[in-house]
């Protein structure tokens, strides 16, 4: 069951300058940052609020690490802006299978590693009325690297 907005993914050309915009304009601070080589992104998670299932909602600022990555290609075509939305679930495997069963293309056979040790998969935007949609199961608190190092 999808229970919350986990994050909104925002593509940018310059992560440091974009982080500074969100800090200076709204006061949002970086909760966690990492490079995900598999996805080809350098990213910063700005924590917006906690949610009643123990999760949280974030803005995920994404800078490509290579031009042929998903975000690199998208930026070249569209410029900066909202790239995807992500719904949080306790069971990304089960929910991905349920969605696949409804005829929506799920991009990965098995969920892959996402931000802060989460498990993620994506639904094809052409099957979701133009919205690239991600499903996320957060890492259990003990496995959350942000608890040791943000
Ligand atoms: C592409 N399209 C999009 C889109 N990206 N539509 C809405 N939102 C997007 N973000 C449209 C595009 O305009 C084309 O439409 C069509 O889909 C095919 O796009 P393409 O440019 O030819 O690109 P493809 O097909 O090579 O790749 C598109 C997909 C790719 C969605 C398959 O971006 C992908 O695999 N995304 C999943 C991985 C990802 O996005 N990773 C970065 C975030 P027309 O022109 O044909 O009408 S990593 C992340 O979120 C992490 C780590 C995390 O949350 O923890
Ligand atoms: Co994401």
GROMACS .gro file of N, CA and C and ligand atoms in nm:
model
  506
    1UNK      N    1   0.085  -0.119   0.000
    1UNK     CA    2   0.000   0.000   0.000
    1UNK      C    3   0.089   0.125   0.000
    2UNK      N    4   0.058   0.216  -0.089
    2UNK     CA    5   0.136   0.340  -0.098
    2UNK      C    6   0.079   0.437   0.006
    3UNK      N    7   0.161   0.477   0.102
    3UNK     CA    8   0.109   0.549   0.218
    3UNK      C    9   0.149   0.694   0.226
    4UNK      N   10   0.245   0.736   0.143
    4UNK     CA   11   0.291   0.875   0.157
    4UNK      C   12   0.368   0.918   0.033
    5UNK      N   13   0.388   1.049   0.021
    5UNK     CA   14   0.485   1.101  -0.076
    5UNK      C   15   0.622   1.088  -0.009
    6UNK      N   16   0.709   1.002  -0.063
    6UNK     CA   17   0.843   0.990  -0.006
    6UNK      C   18   0.929   1.109  -0.050
    7UNK      N   19   0.929   1.135  -0.180
    7UNK     CA   20   1.004   1.252  -0.226
    7UNK      C   21   0.957   1.299  -0.363
    8UNK      N   22   0.997   1.419  -0.395
    8UNK     CA   23   0.982   1.474  -0.529
    8UNK      C   24   1.123   1.493  -0.583
    9UNK      N   25   1.150   1.433  -0.698
    9UNK     CA   26   1.283   1.440  -0.758
    9UNK      C   27   1.293   1.560  -0.851
   10UNK      N   28   1.392   1.644  -0.830
   10UNK     CA   29   1.410   1.768  -0.906
   10UNK      C   30   1.546   1.765  -0.974
   11UNK      N   31   1.545   1.773  -1.106
   11UNK     CA   32   1.671   1.769  -1.183
   11UNK      C   33   1.732   1.908  -1.189
   12UNK      N   34   1.863   1.916  -1.168
   12UNK     CA   35   1.931   2.046  -1.174
   12UNK      C   36   2.068   2.030  -1.239
   13UNK      N   37   2.120   2.140  -1.290
   13UNK     CA   38   2.252   2.139  -1.353
   13UNK      C   39   2.363   2.148  -1.249
   14UNK      N   40   2.337   2.221  -1.139
   14UNK     CA   41   2.442   2.248  -1.041
   14UNK      C   42   2.384   2.223  -0.902
   15UNK      N   43   2.420   2.109  -0.844
   15UNK     CA   44   2.359   2.069  -0.716
   15UNK      C   45   2.390   2.171  -0.606
   16UNK      N   46   2.512   2.217  -0.598
   16UNK     CA   47   2.549   2.307  -0.489
   16UNK      C   48   2.469   2.438  -0.496
   17UNK      N   49   2.456   2.492  -0.616
   17UNK     CA   50   2.379   2.617  -0.630
   17UNK      C   51   2.231   2.594  -0.601
   18UNK      N   52   2.179   2.479  -0.639
   18UNK     CA   53   2.037   2.451  -0.616
   18UNK      C   54   2.010   2.428  -0.467
   19UNK      N   55   2.101   2.356  -0.401
   19UNK     CA   56   2.090   2.340  -0.255
   19UNK      C   57   2.089   2.476  -0.188
   20UNK      N   58   2.176   2.565  -0.234
   20UNK     CA   59   2.184   2.699  -0.172
   20UNK      C   60   2.054   2.777  -0.194
   21UNK      N   61   1.992   2.760  -0.311
   21UNK     CA   62   1.863   2.827  -0.334
   21UNK      C   63   1.759   2.780  -0.232
   22UNK      N   64   1.749   2.648  -0.211
   22UNK     CA   65   1.647   2.597  -0.119
   22UNK      C   66   1.677   2.636   0.026
   23UNK      N   67   1.808   2.648   0.059
   23UNK     CA   68   1.845   2.690   0.194
   23UNK      C   69   1.812   2.837   0.215
   24UNK      N   70   1.857   2.920   0.120
   24UNK     CA   71   1.841   3.065   0.136
   24UNK      C   72   1.695   3.108   0.124
   25UNK      N   73   1.618   3.039   0.040
   25UNK     CA   74   1.481   3.083   0.013
   25UNK      C   75   1.381   3.030   0.115
   26UNK      N   76   1.400   2.900   0.153
   26UNK     CA   77   1.300   2.836   0.240
   26UNK      C   78   1.357   2.792   0.375
   27UNK      N   79   1.489   2.788   0.386
   27UNK     CA   80   1.550   2.739   0.510
   27UNK      C   81   1.564   2.588   0.516
   28UNK      N   82   1.545   2.517   0.404
   28UNK     CA   83   1.563   2.371   0.404
   28UNK      C   84   1.712   2.337   0.405
   29UNK      N   85   1.750   2.245   0.492
   29UNK     CA   86   1.890   2.204   0.503
   29UNK      C   87   1.909   2.066   0.441
   30UNK      N   88   2.030   2.033   0.402
   30UNK     CA   89   2.061   1.900   0.348
   30UNK      C   90   2.061   1.799   0.462
   31UNK      N   91   1.975   1.699   0.450
   31UNK     CA   92   1.966   1.592   0.550
   31UNK      C   93   2.066   1.482   0.519
   32UNK      N   94   2.087   1.460   0.389
   32UNK     CA   95   2.173   1.350   0.344
   32UNK      C   96   2.216   1.379   0.201
   33UNK      N   97   2.338   1.342   0.166
   33UNK     CA   98   2.377   1.351   0.025
   33UNK      C   99   2.463   1.230  -0.010
   34UNK      N  100   2.457   1.191  -0.136
   34UNK     CA  101   2.535   1.076  -0.181
   34UNK      C  102   2.545   1.078  -0.333
   35UNK      N  103   2.636   0.994  -0.384
   35UNK     CA  104   2.645   0.968  -0.528
   35UNK      C  105   2.593   0.827  -0.550
   36UNK      N  106   2.502   0.812  -0.646
   36UNK     CA  107   2.452   0.681  -0.684
   36UNK      C  108   2.501   0.654  -0.826
   37UNK      N  109   2.610   0.578  -0.836
   37UNK     CA  110   2.674   0.557  -0.968
   37UNK      C  111   2.582   0.479  -1.061
   38UNK      N  112   2.509   0.383  -1.005
   38UNK     CA  113   2.420   0.303  -1.090
   38UNK      C  114   2.316   0.392  -1.159
   39UNK      N  115   2.263   0.489  -1.084
   39UNK     CA  116   2.162   0.579  -1.141
   39UNK      C  117   2.223   0.698  -1.211
   40UNK      N  118   2.353   0.721  -1.192
   40UNK     CA  119   2.420   0.834  -1.257
   40UNK      C  120   2.381   0.968  -1.199
   41UNK      N  121   2.364   0.974  -1.065
   41UNK     CA  122   2.325   1.100  -1.001
   41UNK      C  123   2.410   1.131  -0.879
   42UNK      N  124   2.430   1.261  -0.857
   42UNK     CA  125   2.474   1.314  -0.729
   42UNK      C  126   2.351   1.380  -0.670
   43UNK      N  127   2.317   1.348  -0.547
   43UNK     CA  128   2.188   1.393  -0.497
   43UNK      C  129   2.196   1.445  -0.355
   44UNK      N  130   2.103   1.534  -0.325
   44UNK     CA  131   2.088   1.585  -0.189
   44UNK      C  132   1.942   1.567  -0.149
   45UNK      N  133   1.921   1.513  -0.029
   45UNK     CA  134   1.785   1.498   0.024
   45UNK      C  135   1.760   1.609   0.127
   46UNK      N  136   1.656   1.687   0.101
   46UNK     CA  137   1.615   1.792   0.194
   46UNK      C  138   1.490   1.742   0.264
   47UNK      N  139   1.499   1.722   0.395
   47UNK     CA  140   1.387   1.662   0.470
   47UNK      C  141   1.284   1.771   0.499
   48UNK      N  142   1.160   1.744   0.455
   48UNK     CA  143   1.055   1.845   0.473
   48UNK      C  144   0.978   1.820   0.602
   49UNK      N  145   0.934   1.697   0.624
   49UNK     CA  146   0.860   1.667   0.747
   49UNK      C  147   0.853   1.517   0.771
   50UNK      N  148   0.834   1.480   0.895
   50UNK     CA  149   0.810   1.341   0.930
   50UNK      C  150   0.665   1.306   0.900
   51UNK      N  151   0.639   1.176   0.881
   51UNK     CA  152   0.503   1.131   0.852
   51UNK      C  153   0.459   1.030   0.957
   52UNK      N  154   0.329   1.003   0.963
   52UNK     CA  155   0.276   0.926   1.076
   52UNK      C  156   0.309   0.777   1.070
   53UNK      N  157   0.371   0.730   0.959
   53UNK     CA  158   0.416   0.591   0.955
   53UNK      C  159   0.565   0.579   0.989
   54UNK      N  160   0.622   0.687   1.042
   54UNK     CA  161   0.763   0.682   1.079
   54UNK      C  162   0.856   0.720   0.966
   55UNK      N  163   0.802   0.744   0.848
   55UNK     CA  164   0.884   0.788   0.735
   55UNK      C  165   0.896   0.940   0.734
   56UNK      N  166   0.928   0.991   0.619
   56UNK     CA  167   0.940   1.136   0.605
   56UNK      C  168   0.919   1.170   0.458
   57UNK      N  169   0.904   1.298   0.431
   57UNK     CA  170   0.897   1.346   0.293
   57UNK      C  171   1.018   1.434   0.266
   58UNK      N  172   1.069   1.424   0.145
   58UNK     CA  173   1.192   1.493   0.108
   58UNK      C  174   1.175   1.560  -0.028
   59UNK      N  175   1.258   1.661  -0.053
   59UNK     CA  176   1.291   1.700  -0.189
   59UNK      C  177   1.421   1.631  -0.223
   60UNK      N  178   1.428   1.571  -0.340
   60UNK     CA  179   1.550   1.503  -0.384
   60UNK      C  180   1.607   1.584  -0.501
   61UNK      N  181   1.715   1.654  -0.475
   61UNK     CA  182   1.780   1.734  -0.579
   61UNK      C  183   1.882   1.646  -0.649
   62UNK      N  184   1.875   1.643  -0.782
   62UNK     CA  185   1.952   1.547  -0.862
   62UNK      C  186   2.036   1.619  -0.967
   63UNK      N  187   2.167   1.595  -0.961
   63UNK     CA  188   2.258   1.644  -1.066
   63UNK      C  189   2.317   1.522  -1.135
   64UNK      N  190   2.317   1.519  -1.268
   64UNK     CA  191   2.371   1.399  -1.335
   64UNK      C  192   2.522   1.389  -1.320
   65UNK      N  193   2.571   1.266  -1.311
   65UNK     CA  194   2.716   1.245  -1.310
   65UNK      C  195   2.766   1.211  -1.450
   66UNK      N  196   2.673   1.183  -1.543
   66UNK     CA  197   2.712   1.158  -1.681
   66UNK      C  198   2.595   1.193  -1.774
   67UNK      N  199   2.632   1.235  -1.894
   67UNK     CA  200   2.530   1.286  -1.987
   67UNK      C  201   2.430   1.181  -2.030
   68UNK      N  202   2.473   1.053  -2.035
   68UNK     CA  203   2.383   0.948  -2.085
   68UNK      C  204   2.298   0.885  -1.975
   69UNK      N  205   2.297   0.944  -1.855
   69UNK     CA  206   2.211   0.895  -1.747
   69UNK      C  207   2.068   0.943  -1.770
   70UNK      N  208   1.975   0.886  -1.695
   70UNK     CA  209   1.834   0.925  -1.708
   70UNK      C  210   1.818   1.075  -1.685
   71UNK      N  211   1.879   1.125  -1.579
   71UNK     CA  212   1.864   1.268  -1.547
   71UNK      C  213   1.940   1.354  -1.647
   72UNK      N  214   2.058   1.308  -1.691
   72UNK     CA  215   2.134   1.383  -1.790
   72UNK      C  216   2.058   1.399  -1.920
   73UNK      N  217   1.998   1.292  -1.966
   73UNK     CA  218   1.920   1.297  -2.090
   73UNK      C  219   1.799   1.389  -2.074
   74UNK      N  220   1.735   1.376  -1.961
   74UNK     CA  221   1.613   1.455  -1.936
   74UNK      C  222   1.645   1.604  -1.930
   75UNK      N  223   1.754   1.639  -1.862
   75UNK     CA  224   1.795   1.779  -1.850
   75UNK      C  225   1.828   1.839  -1.987
   76UNK      N  226   1.898   1.760  -2.070
   76UNK     CA  227   1.936   1.811  -2.203
   76UNK      C  228   1.812   1.843  -2.285
   77UNK      N  229   1.707   1.767  -2.264
   77UNK     CA  230   1.584   1.784  -2.343
   77UNK      C  231   1.491   1.891  -2.284
   78UNK      N  232   1.481   1.893  -2.150
   78UNK     CA  233   1.378   1.974  -2.085
   78UNK      C  234   1.430   2.091  -2.002
   79UNK      N  235   1.559   2.089  -1.968
   79UNK     CA  236   1.608   2.186  -1.870
   79UNK      C  237   1.568   2.146  -1.729
   80UNK      N  238   1.595   2.234  -1.634
   80UNK     CA  239   1.572   2.199  -1.493
   80UNK      C  240   1.422   2.190  -1.461
   81UNK      N  241   1.390   2.109  -1.361
   81UNK     CA  242   1.250   2.101  -1.318
   81UNK      C  243   1.219   1.970  -1.249
   82UNK      N  244   1.089   1.949  -1.223
   82UNK     CA  245   1.045   1.827  -1.154
   82UNK      C  246   1.066   1.708  -1.248
   83UNK      N  247   1.138   1.608  -1.201
   83UNK     CA  248   1.174   1.492  -1.282
   83UNK      C  249   1.088   1.370  -1.250
   84UNK      N  250   1.059   1.347  -1.121
   84UNK     CA  251   0.975   1.232  -1.083
   84UNK      C  252   0.912   1.255  -0.947
   85UNK      N  253   0.809   1.174  -0.921
   85UNK     CA  254   0.753   1.170  -0.786
   85UNK      C  255   0.774   1.029  -0.733
   86UNK      N  256   0.785   1.018  -0.601
   86UNK     CA  257   0.808   0.887  -0.539
   86UNK      C  258   0.710   0.865  -0.426
   87UNK      N  259   0.639   0.750  -0.433
   87UNK     CA  260   0.547   0.710  -0.327
   87UNK      C  261   0.618   0.614  -0.233
   88UNK      N  262   0.597   0.631  -0.104
   88UNK     CA  263   0.653   0.542  -0.003
   88UNK      C  264   0.560   0.426   0.025
   89UNK      N  265   0.621   0.308   0.045
   89UNK     CA  266   0.546   0.187   0.077
   89UNK      C  267   0.632   0.098   0.167
   90UNK      N  268   0.567   0.019   0.250
   90UNK     CA  269   0.642  -0.079   0.330
   90UNK      C  270   0.681  -0.200   0.246
   91UNK      N  271   0.624  -0.215   0.127
   91UNK     CA  272   0.643  -0.337   0.047
   91UNK      C  273   0.658  -0.302  -0.101
   92UNK      N  274   0.777  -0.255  -0.138
   92UNK     CA  275   0.798  -0.214  -0.278
   92UNK      C  276   0.785  -0.334  -0.371
   93UNK      N  277   0.828  -0.452  -0.329
   93UNK     CA  278   0.818  -0.571  -0.415
   93UNK      C  279   0.673  -0.602  -0.446
   94UNK      N  280   0.591  -0.608  -0.343
   94UNK     CA  281   0.450  -0.643  -0.361
   94UNK      C  282   0.374  -0.538  -0.439
   95UNK      N  283   0.401  -0.411  -0.408
   95UNK     CA  284   0.329  -0.305  -0.478
   95UNK      C  285   0.371  -0.295  -0.624
   96UNK      N  286   0.501  -0.319  -0.652
   96UNK     CA  287   0.546  -0.318  -0.791
   96UNK      C  288   0.477  -0.430  -0.869
   97UNK      N  289   0.465  -0.547  -0.809
   97UNK     CA  290   0.399  -0.658  -0.878
   97UNK      C  291   0.252  -0.629  -0.901
   98UNK      N  292   0.189  -0.567  -0.802
   98UNK     CA  293   0.046  -0.534  -0.816
   98UNK      C  294   0.025  -0.435  -0.931
   99UNK      N  295   0.112  -0.336  -0.939
   99UNK     CA  296   0.101  -0.236  -1.046
   99UNK      C  297   0.130  -0.299  -1.181
  100UNK      N  298   0.231  -0.387  -1.185
  100UNK     CA  299   0.264  -0.457  -1.309
  100UNK      C  300   0.143  -0.538  -1.358
  101UNK      N  301   0.074  -0.596  -1.263
  101UNK     CA  302  -0.044  -0.677  -1.296
  101UNK      C  303  -0.157  -0.594  -1.355
  102UNK      N  304  -0.151  -0.463  -1.336
  102UNK     CA  305  -0.253  -0.374  -1.394
  102UNK      C  306  -0.211  -0.321  -1.529
  103UNK      N  307  -0.096  -0.370  -1.580
  103UNK     CA  308  -0.055  -0.334  -1.715
  103UNK      C  309   0.039  -0.216  -1.725
  104UNK      N  310   0.088  -0.168  -1.611
  104UNK     CA  311   0.184  -0.057  -1.610
  104UNK      C  312   0.324  -0.116  -1.617
  105UNK      N  313   0.410  -0.060  -1.705
  105UNK     CA  314   0.547  -0.110  -1.714
  105UNK      C  315   0.629  -0.070  -1.591
  106UNK      N  316   0.679  -0.171  -1.520
  106UNK     CA  317   0.772  -0.151  -1.409
  106UNK      C  318   0.911  -0.169  -1.468
  107UNK      N  319   1.001  -0.071  -1.448
  107UNK     CA  320   1.125  -0.068  -1.524
  107UNK      C  321   1.227  -0.172  -1.478
  108UNK      N  322   1.221  -0.218  -1.354
  108UNK     CA  323   1.319  -0.314  -1.304
  108UNK      C  324   1.251  -0.445  -1.264
  109UNK      N  325   1.319  -0.557  -1.292
  109UNK     CA  326   1.267  -0.687  -1.248
  109UNK      C  327   1.268  -0.696  -1.096
  110UNK      N  328   1.374  -0.643  -1.036
  110UNK     CA  329   1.387  -0.641  -0.890
  110UNK      C  330   1.419  -0.497  -0.849
  111UNK      N  331   1.367  -0.450  -0.734
  111UNK     CA  332   1.404  -0.315  -0.689
  111UNK      C  333   1.555  -0.300  -0.675
  112UNK      N  334   1.603  -0.178  -0.699
  112UNK     CA  335   1.746  -0.146  -0.689
  112UNK      C  336   1.770  -0.055  -0.570
  113UNK      N  337   1.898  -0.022  -0.550
  113UNK     CA  338   1.935   0.058  -0.433
  113UNK      C  339   1.911   0.206  -0.460
  114UNK      N  340   1.838   0.270  -0.368
  114UNK     CA  341   1.811   0.413  -0.376
  114UNK      C  342   1.874   0.488  -0.261
  115UNK      N  343   1.831   0.610  -0.247
  115UNK     CA  344   1.888   0.701  -0.148
  115UNK      C  345   1.878   0.644  -0.006
  116UNK      N  346   1.982   0.661   0.072
  116UNK     CA  347   1.984   0.624   0.214
  116UNK      C  348   1.954   0.475   0.235
  117UNK      N  349   2.000   0.393   0.140
  117UNK     CA  350   1.981   0.249   0.155
  117UNK      C  351   1.841   0.199   0.126
  118UNK      N  352   1.759   0.283   0.065
  118UNK     CA  353   1.622   0.241   0.031
  118UNK      C  354   1.623   0.143  -0.086
  119UNK      N  355   1.508   0.082  -0.112
  119UNK     CA  356   1.490  -0.004  -0.229
  119UNK      C  357   1.386   0.062  -0.318
  120UNK      N  358   1.422   0.078  -0.448
  120UNK     CA  359   1.339   0.160  -0.537
  120UNK      C  360   1.312   0.089  -0.669
  121UNK      N  361   1.199   0.125  -0.727
  121UNK     CA  362   1.175   0.090  -0.867
  121UNK      C  363   1.098   0.204  -0.932
  122UNK      N  364   1.090   0.201  -1.065
  122UNK     CA  365   1.025   0.309  -1.139
  122UNK      C  366   0.917   0.252  -1.230
  123UNK      N  367   0.813   0.332  -1.252
  123UNK     CA  368   0.706   0.300  -1.346
  123UNK      C  369   0.722   0.390  -1.468
  124UNK      N  370   0.698   0.335  -1.586
  124UNK     CA  371   0.725   0.413  -1.708
  124UNK      C  372   0.631   0.534  -1.716
  125UNK      N  373   0.689   0.652  -1.744
  125UNK     CA  374   0.602   0.772  -1.747
  125UNK      C  375   0.493   0.765  -1.853
  126UNK      N  376   0.518   0.691  -1.963
  126UNK     CA  377   0.417   0.684  -2.068
  126UNK      C  378   0.295   0.603  -2.025
  127UNK      N  379   0.311   0.522  -1.919
  127UNK     CA  380   0.197   0.446  -1.866
  127UNK      C  381   0.133   0.517  -1.747
  128UNK      N  382   0.188   0.634  -1.710
  128UNK     CA  383   0.142   0.707  -1.590
  128UNK      C  384   0.106   0.851  -1.625
  129UNK      N  385   0.044   0.869  -1.741
  129UNK     CA  386  -0.001   1.003  -1.781
  129UNK      C  387   0.110   1.105  -1.774
  130UNK      N  388   0.231   1.063  -1.817
  130UNK     CA  389   0.341   1.158  -1.830
  130UNK      C  390   0.425   1.181  -1.706
  131UNK      N  391   0.396   1.105  -1.599
  131UNK     CA  392   0.470   1.126  -1.473
  131UNK      C  393   0.560   1.005  -1.446
  132UNK      N  394   0.692   1.027  -1.447
  132UNK     CA  395   0.783   0.921  -1.403
  132UNK      C  396   0.759   0.900  -1.254
  133UNK      N  397   0.722   0.778  -1.218
  133UNK     CA  398   0.676   0.748  -1.082
  133UNK      C  399   0.767   0.642  -1.021
  134UNK      N  400   0.814   0.670  -0.900
  134UNK     CA  401   0.904   0.580  -0.828
  134UNK      C  402   0.830   0.523  -0.708
  135UNK      N  403   0.857   0.398  -0.676
  135UNK     CA  404   0.807   0.336  -0.552
  135UNK      C  405   0.928   0.311  -0.463
  136UNK      N  406   0.916   0.342  -0.335
  136UNK     CA  407   1.030   0.337  -0.242
  136UNK      C  408   0.993   0.267  -0.113
  137UNK      N  409   1.079   0.173  -0.070
  137UNK     CA  410   1.073   0.126   0.068
  137UNK      C  411   1.199   0.174   0.139
  138UNK      N  412   1.181   0.254   0.243
  138UNK     CA  413   1.295   0.307   0.318
  138UNK      C  414   1.372   0.195   0.383
  139UNK      N  415   1.502   0.218   0.404
  139UNK     CA  416   1.582   0.123   0.480
  139UNK      C  417   1.534   0.121   0.625
  140UNK      N  418   1.543   0.004   0.692
  140UNK     CA  419   1.513   0.004   0.836
  140UNK      C  420   1.609   0.099   0.906
  141UNK      N  421   1.569   0.159   1.019
  141UNK     CA  422   1.650   0.264   1.082
  141UNK      C  423   1.795   0.222   1.106
  142UNK      N  424   1.819   0.096   1.144
  142UNK     CA  425   1.955   0.053   1.174
  142UNK      C  426   2.044   0.053   1.050
  143UNK      N  427   1.982   0.036   0.932
  143UNK     CA  428   2.059   0.030   0.808
  143UNK      C  429   2.067   0.166   0.740
  144UNK      N  430   2.010   0.269   0.803
  144UNK     CA  431   2.006   0.400   0.741
  144UNK      C  432   2.141   0.470   0.760
  145UNK      N  433   2.220   0.485   0.653
  145UNK     CA  434   2.352   0.545   0.669
  145UNK      C  435   2.345   0.690   0.716
  146UNK      N  436   2.229   0.753   0.696
  146UNK     CA  437   2.219   0.894   0.736
  146UNK      C  438   2.218   0.908   0.888
  147UNK      N  439   2.187   0.798   0.959
  147UNK     CA  440   2.188   0.808   1.104
  147UNK      C  441   2.331   0.819   1.157
  148UNK      N  442   2.427   0.768   1.077
  148UNK     CA  443   2.567   0.778   1.117
  148UNK      C  444   2.634   0.899   1.054
  149UNK      N  445   2.598   0.924   0.930
  149UNK     CA  446   2.665   1.032   0.857
  149UNK      C  447   2.566   1.091   0.759
  150UNK      N  448   2.535   1.217   0.772
  150UNK     CA  449   2.438   1.279   0.684
  150UNK      C  450   2.499   1.320   0.552
  151LIG     C1  451   1.152   1.056  -2.009
  151LIG     N1  452   1.024   1.084  -2.039
  151LIG     C2  453   0.966   1.137  -1.931
  151LIG     C3  454   1.066   1.141  -1.832
  151LIG     N2  455   1.180   1.088  -1.882
  151LIG     N3  456   0.841   1.181  -1.910
  151LIG     C4  457   0.814   1.231  -1.787
  151LIG     N4  458   0.907   1.239  -1.687
  151LIG     C5  459   1.032   1.196  -1.706
  151LIG     N5  460   1.121   1.205  -1.607
  151LIG     C6  461   0.958   1.064  -2.168
  151LIG     C7  462   1.033   1.135  -2.278
  151LIG     O1  463   0.992   1.269  -2.291
  151LIG     C8  464   0.997   1.053  -2.399
  151LIG     O2  465   0.872   1.091  -2.447
  151LIG     C9  466   0.987   0.912  -2.344
  151LIG     O3  467   0.962   0.927  -2.202
  151LIG    C10  468   1.115   0.833  -2.363
  151LIG     O4  469   1.219   0.910  -2.309
  151LIG     P1  470   1.368   0.915  -2.360
  151LIG     O5  471   1.416   1.055  -2.346
  151LIG     O6  472   1.380   0.849  -2.494
  151LIG     O7  473   1.445   0.834  -2.251
  151LIG     P2  474   1.455   0.677  -2.224
  151LIG     O8  475   1.338   0.604  -2.284
  151LIG     O9  476   1.592   0.632  -2.259
  151LIG    O10  477   1.442   0.680  -2.065
  151LIG    C11  478   1.324   0.718  -2.000
  151LIG    C12  479   1.312   0.633  -1.871
  151LIG    C13  480   1.444   0.657  -1.792
  151LIG    C14  481   1.192   0.679  -1.795
  151LIG    C15  482   1.298   0.485  -1.910
  151LIG    O11  483   1.457   0.795  -1.760
  151LIG    C16  484   1.454   0.574  -1.667
  151LIG    O12  485   1.494   0.456  -1.671
  151LIG     N6  486   1.422   0.635  -1.548
  151LIG    C17  487   1.431   0.563  -1.422
  151LIG    C18  488   1.561   0.590  -1.351
  151LIG    C19  489   1.582   0.733  -1.313
  151LIG    O13  490   1.508   0.822  -1.357
  151LIG     N7  491   1.685   0.758  -1.230
  151LIG    C20  492   1.721   0.893  -1.186
  151LIG    C21  493   1.667   0.921  -1.053
  151LIG     P3  494   0.846   1.126  -2.602
  151LIG    O14  495   0.939   1.237  -2.635
  151LIG    O15  496   0.875   0.998  -2.673
  151LIG    O16  497   0.700   1.167  -2.607
  151LIG     S1  498   1.753   0.822  -0.931
  151LIG    C22  499   1.656   0.827  -0.787
  151LIG    O17  500   1.539   0.882  -0.795
  151LIG    C23  501   1.709   0.770  -0.671
  151LIG    C24  502   1.846   0.716  -0.664
  151LIG    C25  503   1.625   0.764  -0.547
  151LIG    O18  504   1.513   0.812  -0.545
  151LIG    O19  505   1.674   0.709  -0.445
  152LIG    CO1  506   1.398   0.941  -0.658
   0.00000   0.00000   0.00000
